[in-house]
Each structure stands twice: as structure tokens, then as C-alpha cells.
Coordinates of C-alpha atoms and ligand atoms in Angstrom, one line a residue:
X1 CA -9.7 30.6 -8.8
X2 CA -10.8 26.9 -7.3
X3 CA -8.6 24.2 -6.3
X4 CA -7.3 22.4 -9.7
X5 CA -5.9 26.0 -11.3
X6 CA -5.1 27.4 -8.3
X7 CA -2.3 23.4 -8.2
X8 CA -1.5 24.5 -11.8
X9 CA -0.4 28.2 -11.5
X10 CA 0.9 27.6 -8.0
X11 CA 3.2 25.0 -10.2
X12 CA 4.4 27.1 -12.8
X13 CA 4.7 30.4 -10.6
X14 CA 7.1 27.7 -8.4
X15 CA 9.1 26.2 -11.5
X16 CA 12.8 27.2 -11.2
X17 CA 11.9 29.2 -7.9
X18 CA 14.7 27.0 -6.0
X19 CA 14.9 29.7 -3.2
X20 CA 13.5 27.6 -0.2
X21 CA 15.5 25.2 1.9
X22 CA 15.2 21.8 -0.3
X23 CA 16.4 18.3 0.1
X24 CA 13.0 18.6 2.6
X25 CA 12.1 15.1 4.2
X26 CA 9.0 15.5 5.7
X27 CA 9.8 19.0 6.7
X28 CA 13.0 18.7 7.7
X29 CA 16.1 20.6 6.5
X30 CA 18.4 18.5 4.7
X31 CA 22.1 19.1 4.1
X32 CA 21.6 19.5 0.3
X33 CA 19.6 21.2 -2.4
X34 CA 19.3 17.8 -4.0
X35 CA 16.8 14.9 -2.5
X36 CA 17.7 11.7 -1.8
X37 CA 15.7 9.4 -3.5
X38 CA 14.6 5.4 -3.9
X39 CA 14.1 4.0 -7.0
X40 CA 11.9 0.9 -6.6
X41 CA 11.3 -0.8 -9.5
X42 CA 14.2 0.3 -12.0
X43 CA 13.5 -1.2 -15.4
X44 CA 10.3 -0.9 -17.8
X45 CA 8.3 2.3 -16.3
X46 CA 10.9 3.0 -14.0
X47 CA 13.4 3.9 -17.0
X48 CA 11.4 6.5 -18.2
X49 CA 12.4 8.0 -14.7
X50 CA 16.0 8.1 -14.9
X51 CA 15.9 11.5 -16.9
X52 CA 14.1 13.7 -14.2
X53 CA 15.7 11.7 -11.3
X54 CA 19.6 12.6 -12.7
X55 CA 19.5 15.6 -11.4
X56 CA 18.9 14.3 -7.6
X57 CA 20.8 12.4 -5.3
X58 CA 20.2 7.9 -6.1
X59 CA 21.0 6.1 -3.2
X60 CA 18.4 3.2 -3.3
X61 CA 18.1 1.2 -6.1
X62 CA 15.1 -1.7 -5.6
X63 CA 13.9 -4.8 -7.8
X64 CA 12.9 -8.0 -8.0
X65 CA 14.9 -8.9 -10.3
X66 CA 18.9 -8.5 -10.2
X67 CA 19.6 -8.7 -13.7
X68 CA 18.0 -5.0 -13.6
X69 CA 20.7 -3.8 -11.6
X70 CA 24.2 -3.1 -13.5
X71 CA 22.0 -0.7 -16.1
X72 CA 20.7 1.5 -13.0
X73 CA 24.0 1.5 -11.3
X74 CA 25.6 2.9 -14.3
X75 CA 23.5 5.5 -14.5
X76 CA 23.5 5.8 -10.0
X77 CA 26.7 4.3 -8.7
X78 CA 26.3 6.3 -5.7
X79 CA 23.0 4.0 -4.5
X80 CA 22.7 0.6 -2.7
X81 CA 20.7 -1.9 -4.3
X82 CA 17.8 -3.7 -2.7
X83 CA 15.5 -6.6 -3.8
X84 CA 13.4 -6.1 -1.1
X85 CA 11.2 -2.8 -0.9
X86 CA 10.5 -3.4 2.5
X87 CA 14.0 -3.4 3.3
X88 CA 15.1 -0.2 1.4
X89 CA 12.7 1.6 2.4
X90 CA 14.8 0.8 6.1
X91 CA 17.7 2.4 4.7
X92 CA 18.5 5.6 6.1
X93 CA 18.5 9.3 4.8
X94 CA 15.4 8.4 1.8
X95 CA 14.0 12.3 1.7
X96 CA 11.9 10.4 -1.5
X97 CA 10.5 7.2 -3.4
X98 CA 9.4 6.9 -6.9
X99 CA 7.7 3.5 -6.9
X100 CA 7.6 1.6 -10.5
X101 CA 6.9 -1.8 -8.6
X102 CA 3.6 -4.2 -10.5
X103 CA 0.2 -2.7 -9.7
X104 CA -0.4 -5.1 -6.4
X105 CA 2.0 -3.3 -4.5
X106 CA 1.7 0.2 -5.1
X107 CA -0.9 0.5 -2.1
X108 CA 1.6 -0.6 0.5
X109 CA 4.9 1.0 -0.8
X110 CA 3.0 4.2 -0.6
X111 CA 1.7 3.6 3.0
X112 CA 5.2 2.6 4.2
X113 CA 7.0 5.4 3.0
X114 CA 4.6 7.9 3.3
X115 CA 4.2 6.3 7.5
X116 CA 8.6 6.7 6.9
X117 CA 8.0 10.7 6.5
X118 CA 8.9 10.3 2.3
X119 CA 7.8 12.0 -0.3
X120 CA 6.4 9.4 -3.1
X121 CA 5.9 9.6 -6.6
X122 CA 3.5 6.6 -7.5
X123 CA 3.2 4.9 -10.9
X124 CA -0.4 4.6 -11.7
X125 CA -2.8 2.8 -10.5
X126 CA -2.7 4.3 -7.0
X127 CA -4.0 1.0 -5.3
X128 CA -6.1 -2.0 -6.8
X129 CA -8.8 -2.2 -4.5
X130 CA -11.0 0.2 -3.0
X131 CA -9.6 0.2 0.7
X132 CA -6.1 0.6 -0.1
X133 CA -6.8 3.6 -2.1
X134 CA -8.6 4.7 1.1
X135 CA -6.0 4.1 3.4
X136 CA -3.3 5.4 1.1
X137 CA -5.1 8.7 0.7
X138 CA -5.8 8.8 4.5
X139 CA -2.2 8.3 5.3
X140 CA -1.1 11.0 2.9
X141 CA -3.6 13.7 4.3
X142 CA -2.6 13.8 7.7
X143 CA 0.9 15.1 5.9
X144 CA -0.1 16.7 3.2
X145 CA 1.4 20.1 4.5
X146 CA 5.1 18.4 4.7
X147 CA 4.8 15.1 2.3
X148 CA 4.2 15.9 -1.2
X149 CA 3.0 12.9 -3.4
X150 CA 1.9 12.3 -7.5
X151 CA 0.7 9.1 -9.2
X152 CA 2.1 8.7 -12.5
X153 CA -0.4 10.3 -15.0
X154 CA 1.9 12.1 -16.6
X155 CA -0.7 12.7 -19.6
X156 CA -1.9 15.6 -17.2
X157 CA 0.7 17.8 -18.7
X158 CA -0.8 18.0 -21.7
X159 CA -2.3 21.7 -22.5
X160 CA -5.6 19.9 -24.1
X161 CA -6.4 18.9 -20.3
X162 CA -6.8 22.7 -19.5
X163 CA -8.4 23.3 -22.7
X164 CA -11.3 20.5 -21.7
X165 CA -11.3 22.0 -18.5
X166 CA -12.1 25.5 -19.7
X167 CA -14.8 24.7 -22.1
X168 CA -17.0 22.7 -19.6
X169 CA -16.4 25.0 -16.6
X170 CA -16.7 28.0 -18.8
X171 CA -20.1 26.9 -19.7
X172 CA -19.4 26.5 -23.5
X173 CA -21.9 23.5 -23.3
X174 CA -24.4 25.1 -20.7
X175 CA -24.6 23.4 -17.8
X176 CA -22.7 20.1 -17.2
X177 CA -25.1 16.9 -16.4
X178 CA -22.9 14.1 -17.2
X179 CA -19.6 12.7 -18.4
X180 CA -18.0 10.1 -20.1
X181 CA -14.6 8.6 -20.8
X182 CA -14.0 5.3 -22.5
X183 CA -10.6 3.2 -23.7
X184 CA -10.8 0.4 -25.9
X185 CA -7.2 -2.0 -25.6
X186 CA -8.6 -5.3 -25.4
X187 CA -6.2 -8.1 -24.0
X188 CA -8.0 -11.5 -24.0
X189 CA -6.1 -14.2 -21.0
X190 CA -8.2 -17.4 -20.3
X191 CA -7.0 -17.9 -16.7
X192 CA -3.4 -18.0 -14.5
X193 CA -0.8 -19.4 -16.7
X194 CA 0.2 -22.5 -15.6
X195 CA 3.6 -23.5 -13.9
X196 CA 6.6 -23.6 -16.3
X197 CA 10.3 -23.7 -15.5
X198 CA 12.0 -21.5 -12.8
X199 CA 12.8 -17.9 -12.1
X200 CA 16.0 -17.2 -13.7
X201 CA 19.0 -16.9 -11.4
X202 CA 18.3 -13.4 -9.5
X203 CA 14.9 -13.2 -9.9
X204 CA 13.2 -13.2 -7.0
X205 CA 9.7 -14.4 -7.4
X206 CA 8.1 -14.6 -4.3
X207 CA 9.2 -10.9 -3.6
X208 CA 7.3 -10.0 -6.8
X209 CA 4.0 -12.0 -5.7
X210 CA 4.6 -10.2 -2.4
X211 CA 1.4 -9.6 -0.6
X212 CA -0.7 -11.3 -3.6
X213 CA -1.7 -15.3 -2.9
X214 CA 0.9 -18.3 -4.0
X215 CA 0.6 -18.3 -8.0
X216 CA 3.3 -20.5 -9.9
X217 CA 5.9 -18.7 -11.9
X218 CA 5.7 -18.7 -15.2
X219 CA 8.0 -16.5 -18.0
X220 CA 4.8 -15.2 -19.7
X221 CA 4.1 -12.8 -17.0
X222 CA 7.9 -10.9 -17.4
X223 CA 7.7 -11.5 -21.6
X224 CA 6.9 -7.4 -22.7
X225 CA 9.2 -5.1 -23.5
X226 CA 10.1 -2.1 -21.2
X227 CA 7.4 -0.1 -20.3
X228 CA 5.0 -2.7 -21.8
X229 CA 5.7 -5.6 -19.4
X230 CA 2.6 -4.7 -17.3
X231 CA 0.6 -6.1 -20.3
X232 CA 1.7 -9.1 -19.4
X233 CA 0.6 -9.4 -16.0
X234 CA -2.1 -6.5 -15.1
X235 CA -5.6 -8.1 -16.2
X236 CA -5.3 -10.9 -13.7
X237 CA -6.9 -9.7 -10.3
X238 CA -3.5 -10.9 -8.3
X239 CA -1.8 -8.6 -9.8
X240 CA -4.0 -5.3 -11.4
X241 CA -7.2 -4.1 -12.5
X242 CA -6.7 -4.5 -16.0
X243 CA -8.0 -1.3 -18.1
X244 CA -8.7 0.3 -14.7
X245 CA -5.1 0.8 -14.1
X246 CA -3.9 0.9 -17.4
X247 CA -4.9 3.2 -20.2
X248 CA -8.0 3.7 -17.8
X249 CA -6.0 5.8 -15.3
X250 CA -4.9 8.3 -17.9
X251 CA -8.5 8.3 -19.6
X252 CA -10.3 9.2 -16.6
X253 CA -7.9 11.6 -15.7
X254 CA -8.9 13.9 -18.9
X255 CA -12.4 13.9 -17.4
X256 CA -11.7 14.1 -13.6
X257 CA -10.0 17.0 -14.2
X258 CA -12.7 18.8 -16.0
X259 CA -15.4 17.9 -13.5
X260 CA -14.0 18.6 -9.8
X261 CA -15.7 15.3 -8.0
X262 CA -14.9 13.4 -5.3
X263 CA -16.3 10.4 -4.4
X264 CA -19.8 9.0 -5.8
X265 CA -23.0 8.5 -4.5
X266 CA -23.8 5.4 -6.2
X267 CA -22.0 2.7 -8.3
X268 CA -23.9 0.2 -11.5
X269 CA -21.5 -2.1 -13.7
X270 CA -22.0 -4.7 -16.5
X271 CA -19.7 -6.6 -18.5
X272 CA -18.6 -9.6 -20.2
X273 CA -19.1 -12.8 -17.9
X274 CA -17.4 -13.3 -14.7
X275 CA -13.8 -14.3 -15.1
X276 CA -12.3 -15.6 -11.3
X277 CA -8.8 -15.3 -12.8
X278 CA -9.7 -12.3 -14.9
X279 CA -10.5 -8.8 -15.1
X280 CA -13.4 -8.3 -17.4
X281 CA -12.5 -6.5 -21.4
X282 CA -15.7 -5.3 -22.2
X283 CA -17.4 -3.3 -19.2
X284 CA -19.1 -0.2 -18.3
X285 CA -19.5 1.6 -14.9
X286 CA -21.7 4.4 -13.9
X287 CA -21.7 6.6 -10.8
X288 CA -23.6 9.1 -9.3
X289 CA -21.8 12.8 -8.1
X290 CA -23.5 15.3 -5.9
X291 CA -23.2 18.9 -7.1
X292 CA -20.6 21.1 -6.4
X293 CA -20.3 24.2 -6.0
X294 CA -20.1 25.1 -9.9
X295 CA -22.5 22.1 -11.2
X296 CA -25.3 20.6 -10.4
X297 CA -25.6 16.5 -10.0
X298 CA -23.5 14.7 -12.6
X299 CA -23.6 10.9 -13.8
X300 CA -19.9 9.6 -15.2
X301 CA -19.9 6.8 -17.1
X302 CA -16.7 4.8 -18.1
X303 CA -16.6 2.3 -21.0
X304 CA -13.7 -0.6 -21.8
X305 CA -12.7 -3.1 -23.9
X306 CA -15.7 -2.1 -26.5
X307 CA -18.4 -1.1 -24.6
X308 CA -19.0 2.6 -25.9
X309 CA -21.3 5.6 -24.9
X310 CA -23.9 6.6 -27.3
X311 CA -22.6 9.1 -30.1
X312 CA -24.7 12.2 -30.0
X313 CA -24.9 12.5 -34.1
X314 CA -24.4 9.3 -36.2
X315 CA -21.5 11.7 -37.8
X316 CA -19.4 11.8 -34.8
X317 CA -17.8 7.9 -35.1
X318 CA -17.0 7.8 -31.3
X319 CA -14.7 4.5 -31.8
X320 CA -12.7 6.5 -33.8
X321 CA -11.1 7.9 -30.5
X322 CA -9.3 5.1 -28.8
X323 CA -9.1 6.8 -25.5
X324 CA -11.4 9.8 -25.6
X325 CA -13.9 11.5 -23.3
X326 CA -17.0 13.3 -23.8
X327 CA -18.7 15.6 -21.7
X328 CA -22.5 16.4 -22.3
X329 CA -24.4 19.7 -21.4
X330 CA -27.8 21.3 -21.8
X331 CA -26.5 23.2 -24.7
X332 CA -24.3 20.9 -26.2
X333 CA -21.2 18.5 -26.0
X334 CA -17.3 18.7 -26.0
X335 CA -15.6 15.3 -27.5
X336 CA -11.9 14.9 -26.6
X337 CA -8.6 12.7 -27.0
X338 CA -5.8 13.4 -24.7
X339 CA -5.0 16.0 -27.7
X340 CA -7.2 17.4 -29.0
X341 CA -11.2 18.7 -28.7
X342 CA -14.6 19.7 -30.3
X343 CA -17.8 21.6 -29.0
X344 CA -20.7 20.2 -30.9
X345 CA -23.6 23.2 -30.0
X346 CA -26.6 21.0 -30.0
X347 CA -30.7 22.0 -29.9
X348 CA -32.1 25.0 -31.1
X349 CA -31.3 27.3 -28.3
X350 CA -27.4 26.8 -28.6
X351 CA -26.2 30.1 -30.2
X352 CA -23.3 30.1 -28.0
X353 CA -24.3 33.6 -26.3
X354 CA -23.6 32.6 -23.2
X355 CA -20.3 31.6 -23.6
X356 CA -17.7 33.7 -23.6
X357 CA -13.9 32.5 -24.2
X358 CA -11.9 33.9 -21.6
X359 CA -8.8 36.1 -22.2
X360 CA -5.5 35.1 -22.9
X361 CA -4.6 36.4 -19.5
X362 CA -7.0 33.9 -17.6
X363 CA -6.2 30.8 -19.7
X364 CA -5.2 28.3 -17.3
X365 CA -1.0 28.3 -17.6
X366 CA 0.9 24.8 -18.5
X367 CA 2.1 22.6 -16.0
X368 CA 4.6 22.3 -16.9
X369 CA 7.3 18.8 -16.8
X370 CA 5.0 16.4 -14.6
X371 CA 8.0 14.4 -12.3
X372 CA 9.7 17.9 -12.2
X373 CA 6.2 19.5 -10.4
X374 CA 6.7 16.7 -8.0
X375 CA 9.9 17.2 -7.3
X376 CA 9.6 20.8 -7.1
X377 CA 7.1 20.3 -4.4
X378 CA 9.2 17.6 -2.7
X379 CA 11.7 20.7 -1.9
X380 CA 9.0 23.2 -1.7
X381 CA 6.2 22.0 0.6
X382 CA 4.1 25.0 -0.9
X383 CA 4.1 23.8 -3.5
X384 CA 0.8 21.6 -5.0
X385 CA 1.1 18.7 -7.4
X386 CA -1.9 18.3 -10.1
X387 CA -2.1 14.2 -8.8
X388 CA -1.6 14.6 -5.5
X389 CA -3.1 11.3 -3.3
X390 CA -6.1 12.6 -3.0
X391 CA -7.4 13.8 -6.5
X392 CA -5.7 10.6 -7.8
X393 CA -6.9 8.6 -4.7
X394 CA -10.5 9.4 -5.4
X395 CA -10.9 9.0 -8.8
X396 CA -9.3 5.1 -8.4
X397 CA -11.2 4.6 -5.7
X398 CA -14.6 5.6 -8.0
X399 CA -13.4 3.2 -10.6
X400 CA -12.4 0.0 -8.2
X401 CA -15.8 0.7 -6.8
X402 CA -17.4 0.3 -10.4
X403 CA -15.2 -3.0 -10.6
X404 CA -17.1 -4.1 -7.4
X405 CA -20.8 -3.4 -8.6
X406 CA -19.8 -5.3 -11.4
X407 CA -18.8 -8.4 -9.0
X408 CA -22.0 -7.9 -7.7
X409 CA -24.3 -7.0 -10.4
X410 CA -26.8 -4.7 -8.2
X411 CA -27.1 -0.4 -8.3
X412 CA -24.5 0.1 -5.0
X413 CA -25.6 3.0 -3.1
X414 CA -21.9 4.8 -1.4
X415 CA -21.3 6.6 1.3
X416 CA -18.0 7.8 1.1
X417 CA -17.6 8.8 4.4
X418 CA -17.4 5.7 5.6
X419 CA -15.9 4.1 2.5
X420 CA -19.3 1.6 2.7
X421 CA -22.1 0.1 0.6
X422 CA -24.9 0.7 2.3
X423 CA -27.2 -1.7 0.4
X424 CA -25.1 -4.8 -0.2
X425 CA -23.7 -6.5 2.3
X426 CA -21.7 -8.6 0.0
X427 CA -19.9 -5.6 -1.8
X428 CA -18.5 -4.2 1.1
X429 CA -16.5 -7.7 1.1
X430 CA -15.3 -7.1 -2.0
X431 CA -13.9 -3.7 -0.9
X432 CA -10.7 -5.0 0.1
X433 CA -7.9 -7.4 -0.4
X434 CA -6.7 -10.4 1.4
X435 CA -3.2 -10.6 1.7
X436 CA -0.3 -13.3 2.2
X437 CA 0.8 -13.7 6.1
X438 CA 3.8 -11.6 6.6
X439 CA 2.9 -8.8 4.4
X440 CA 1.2 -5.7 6.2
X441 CA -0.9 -2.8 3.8
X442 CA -0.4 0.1 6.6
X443 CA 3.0 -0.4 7.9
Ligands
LIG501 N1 2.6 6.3 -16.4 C1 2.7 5.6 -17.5 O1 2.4 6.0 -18.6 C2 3.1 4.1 -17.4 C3 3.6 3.4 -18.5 C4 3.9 2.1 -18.3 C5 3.8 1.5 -17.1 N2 3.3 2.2 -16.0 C6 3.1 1.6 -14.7 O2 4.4 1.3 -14.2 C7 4.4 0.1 -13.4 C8 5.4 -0.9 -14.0 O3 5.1 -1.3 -15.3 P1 6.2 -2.0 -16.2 O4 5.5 -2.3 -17.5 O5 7.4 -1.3 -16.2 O6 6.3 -3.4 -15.4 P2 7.5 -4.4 -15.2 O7 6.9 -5.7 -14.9 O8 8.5 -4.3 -16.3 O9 8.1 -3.9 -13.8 C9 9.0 -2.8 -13.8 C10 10.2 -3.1 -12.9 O10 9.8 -3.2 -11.6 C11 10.4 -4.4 -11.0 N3 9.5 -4.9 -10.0 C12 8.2 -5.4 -10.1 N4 7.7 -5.7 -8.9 C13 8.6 -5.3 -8.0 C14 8.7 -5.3 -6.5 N5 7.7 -5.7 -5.8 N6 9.8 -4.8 -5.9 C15 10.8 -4.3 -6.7 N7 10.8 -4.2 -8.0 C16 9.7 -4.7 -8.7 C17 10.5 -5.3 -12.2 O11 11.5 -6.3 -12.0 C18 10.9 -4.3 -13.3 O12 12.3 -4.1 -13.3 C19 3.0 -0.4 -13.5 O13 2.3 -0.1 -12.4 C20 2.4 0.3 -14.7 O14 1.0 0.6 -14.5 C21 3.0 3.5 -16.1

């Protein structure tokens, strides 16, 4: 059994198993079976939350935005409120965070608390630029053993993503040799909006832009419903990486999981022009992937906004599939949506003989509710999550590095290592952010 089902039958054979002392920060006994969590980030994304979180202990409630506040409370009297995450993170007794904050800070809430000894629960995207996904995984692995951590794909819980899994490592399509996985939302913004009128009373703006440069505040970034608001600020490159941290995260995911990768070898992009302001719609990225130890070499490919792989038969209408990946083998392909699959047997050799289906016994076991295998885990430092900081951390790392060779428009050659481009002098500057004075990544 390798790594991935070893995480998933590890999590259901630990479901329910409440036997070990919990309420565990960072090793440490606590009083209580229940953890004591921070909420940061309470509306939109962080509603959806409120289910798996009633059952622990709410004493930190964080946002931006007061108005946010009575609705949590209601549901956590018990917590303190914050606007600033820098400052609840300060209060004391947080075993855990489940961070729900705009993609630009996700990188640094997760370095803080994890550098606190807390357990974090990260909405996706991990981080928005290459280093911080770096540093962010780097922090988390020194602790891995005590500190248990999962970014918000929660798609992962879906059976189909064992089912994909199973087909391509079971050889029903021969031997992998590349993989694709491709989204198509496309959300058109010219530029920064403009200035118009001011934050509402309560809102606190400049907290929101946190470590992201000066931008003036206008109501057509917080205009989406809950959940949905992030379409209204995550293409701009202040703030997110667009399809990269959107649908992209979840998309990926179904191939990432099927493919057991880390970090690539090499990174080519093209797109749509160059938008300062904005991340590109239409875009494709390609990277290199040594072998492992049940594959040879692989290429994966992802395609946004339009751009599409090539179908393998006119028949198969790709587009149909909104978000969809497809994996392609020496005796054939699997297609896929987050719910469902098909093995297309292609070439004349491709009888299907060497597959064999495995047992019912051997079929990789659900995983089960996805914030409860985190939570689980929190209490249980045995216990794995299925998007831990690492798996998670590379694959947004692979993808931010695609966004870079499309800045640069050149074939970047990677070594992961050392988180540098060894062939482009002026990609390695695009690996990382520049912050506003007063706001620290690692602290
Ligand atoms: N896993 C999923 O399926 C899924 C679905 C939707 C959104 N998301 C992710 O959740 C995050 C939030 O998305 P959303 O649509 O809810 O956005 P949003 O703009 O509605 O923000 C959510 C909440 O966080 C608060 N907030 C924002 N920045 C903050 C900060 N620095 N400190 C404290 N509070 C802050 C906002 O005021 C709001 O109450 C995004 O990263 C998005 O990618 C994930």
C-alpha cells in the first residue's frame, strides 16, 4: 500500500476511534476532548464550516468585516471576536484555525499559526505565489508528527477520486505517460476597479488588503453572494490567482491524486495577452515529472478559461466536461469529472488482458466527511489527512510555477530542491511576492 491509500484507510480505520487523548495542541494534552478552535474569516466559505466546527469548542471569531459578527456569535457565544488575524491568533488556548480569509493571505495565516503550535485547516488555494507555498509547506513538515493541517478541497471526498486512482495505478490504460486536467469558468475584469465611496462602517479595509500593495476600496470587490464573493476579487493578482485557486484547485486535485508527483522538472505556459492587473482566462501550462516508483516520466498539462487538451476521438466532446481530467496511457485513456469516469481502450493491442479489477476487498475505502478527517487528526496525531501541506503544497506550487513561465514566456527548467529556475534569471523574481511594510510571511 503507498502513501495516498495508506492517508485514506488510516482515515476511515480512525473515524469515530475517539480513544486517544484529544483537544491535542501541538502535542500537548488539553483539558478537553473538544479543540479549541479560530474561525478566521466567518462569512461566505467560512459558513459552510460552522456544521463540522459545532461540535468543537469556538472561542475566536475573526473578520474584516464586523457586520459578519452577530450571525457567528449566535451560532459561538462562547468566542471573542477579532478583526485582526494577527491579533487572534495572540489569543491564548487556540489548539486550531480554520482560515476562510481572501486568497492573499492564506500563506501567512498558515505560517503564523502553524509557527503558534496550531493545527490549520486552509481554504484553498494554499498560497498564491510559488515561495509561500514553499515556506508554508516547510514550516508544516518540521511538525508534521504533532501539527495536522488540510487545504480546503473538500471535492477529495468524493468516491470517483479513488475510482480514477484505481484505473490508472491499476494499469487499466497500460502505462501512464501523461495527464491532463482543464476548467473552463471564464470571468473577464479589464483592470483594478477604480475608487468609489467608503468601506461601510465596520469594515475594515486596510486589514483586508493586509500584506497586498495600497488599492482603493471599491464595493465591487465584496458584491457576491456567500461562498461566491471570491469571484469578485480572485482574478486580480493583489488578491488570487484566478482559475489557479478557484475551480483549478479542486480540478487538479482529481489528477494529483491519481498520479503521486511532487514537484516538476520543468515549467511552459501560454495564454491570452499579458494583463498587469489581471490573471490571464485562457491559458495552458505544462510540466515535466520524473518517474516514480510506479510510472515512468509523465507530462501534465492544465488548461483554463478555454484552452482545451486534444480529444483522443472526435466522439468524445471534451468541452462537454466543465471541469474534467484525462489521463492517457499506452493502451488507452480514462476521461473524468469530479463524478464520474470512462476507460476508452485505444490501438489494436488494447484487449484489456492485463488489467485486472481488483477485489472488492482491496478497493480503496471512502474518506469519509473531509473537515471531520482533519479534525480527527487534530485529536489524533496518527492520524493522516488526504490534503495535508505537502500533497496540497506541491501541487499549488506546480501550478503558480506554470503562472510564472507564462510571465516569462520561455520552457523553465526547476529544480525543486532549491525552489529555483535554473535557466531564467528573471523567473526566479517572479517567484515571490512583495509585501506591504508591517506585514511579515513567516512570522
Ligand atoms: N472549498 C471550496 O469549495 C470553496 C468555496 C468557496 C470559497 N472558497 C475559498 O474560501 C475563501 C473565501 O471565499 P469567499 O467567497 O467566502 O470570500 P469572502 O470575500 O466572502 O470572504 C469570506 C469571509 O472572510 C472575511 N475576510 C476576508 N479577508 C479577511 C481577513 N484578512 N481577515 C479576516 N477576515 C477576512 C470576509 O469579510 C468574509 O466574511 C477563498 O480563499 C476561496 O478560495 C473555497
Amino acid at each position: 500500500m503507498n502513501r495516498r491509500e495508506f492517508i485514506t484507510t488510516a482515515a476511515v480505520a480512525g473515524a469515530g476511534l475517539l480513544v486517544l487523548p484529544s483537544g491535542v495542541r501541538g502535542g500537548e494534552k488539553a483539558p478537553s476532548n473538544k479543540l479549541n478552535v479560530a474561525l478566521i474569516g466567518v462569512w461566505g466559505r467560512g459558513l459552510a464550516h460552522y456544521g463540522s466546527l459545532a461540535e468543537e469548542n469556538v472561542v475566536a471569531l475573526c473578520d474584516v468585516n464586523e457586520k459578519r459578527f452577530p450571525e457567528a456569535l449566535a451560532k459561538f457565544p462562547n468566542a471573542k471576536t477579532h478583526v485582526d488575524w494577527r491579533k487572534c491568533l495572540d489569543q491564548k488556548g487556540i489548539d486550531a484555525v480554520v482560515c476562510c480569509t481572501a486568497d492573499h493571505t492564506h500563506a501567512f495565516v498558515a505560517n503564523w499559526a502553524l509557527n503558534r503550535n496550531m493545527h490549520v485547516y486552509m481554504e484553498k488555494p494554499l498560497a498564491i505565489a510559488v515561495e509561500d507555498a514553499r515556506v508554508v509547506r516547510a514550516n508544516w513538515m518540521k511538525k508534521k508528527a504533532k501539527l495536522a493541517t488540510q487545504v480546503g478541497m473538500q471535492r477529495h471526498a468524493m468516491q470517483n477520486f479513488n475510482r480514477v486512482r484505481e484505473l490508472v495505478r491499476d494499469g487499466a490504460i497500460g502505462q501512464l505517460t501523461a495527464a491532463y486536467a482543464w476548467g473552463d469558468r471564464q470571468i473577464r475584469r479589464p483592470g483594478y476597479l477604480p475608487a468609489e465611496g467608503q468601506p461601510p462602517e465596520g469594515f475594515h479595509f486596510d486589514l483586508w488588503l493586509g500584506p497586498s500593495p495600497d488599492h482603493p476600496y471599491n464595493p465591487g470587490y465584496f458584491s457576491g453572494g456567500p461562498g461566491m464573493n471570491c469571484l469578485s476579487w480572485n482574478m486580480y493578482w493583489d488578491f488570487g490567482v484566478g482559475q489557479i485557486g478557484d475551480m483549478g484547485s479542486h480540478t487538479m486535485d482529481l489528477l494529483w491524486n491519481a498520479i503521486d508527483a511532487t514537484l516538476p522538472t520543468t515549467a511552459e505556459a501560454k495564454g491570452e495577452k499579458f494583463n498587469p492587473d489581471v490573471t490571464p482566462v485562457e491559458c495552458e501550462s505544462h510540466f515535466d515529472h520524473p518517474a516514480n516508483d510506479w510510472r515512468g516520466p509523465i507530462r501534465v498539462s492544465w488548461y483554463q478559461g478555454g484552452a482545451m487538451p486534444a480529444s483522443p476521438k472526435p466522439y468524445v466532446d471534451l468541452k462537454k466536461i466543465d471541469h474534467g481530467a484525462m489521463f492517457k496511457g499506452t493502451k488507452g485513456y480514462v476521461i473524468c469529472d469530479f463524478g464520474s469516469r470512462l476507460v476508452l481502450p485505444f490501438g489494436d493491442d488494447s484487449d484489456l488482458t492485463y488489467y485486472k479489477p481488483r477485489t472488492k476487498d482491496a478497493v480503496l475505502p471512502p474518506l469519509g466527511h473531509f473537515q471531520k478527517q482533519w479534525i480527527d487528526a487534530c485529536k489524533n496525531p496518527s492520524l493522516k489527512t488526504a490534503c495535508d501541506f505537502e500533497y496540497s503544497g506541491n501541487m499549488i506550487e506546480q501550478l503558480l510555477l506554470g503562472l510564472v513561465a507564462y510571465r516569462v514566456g520561455k520552457k523553465l527548467e526547476y529544480d525543486g530542491a532549491a525552489g529555483k529556475v535554473t535557466n531564467c534569471p528573471e523567473a526566479n523574481e517572479l517567484l515571490s511576492r512583495k509585501y506591504r511594510a508591517g506585514w511579515t510571511l513567516n512570522g
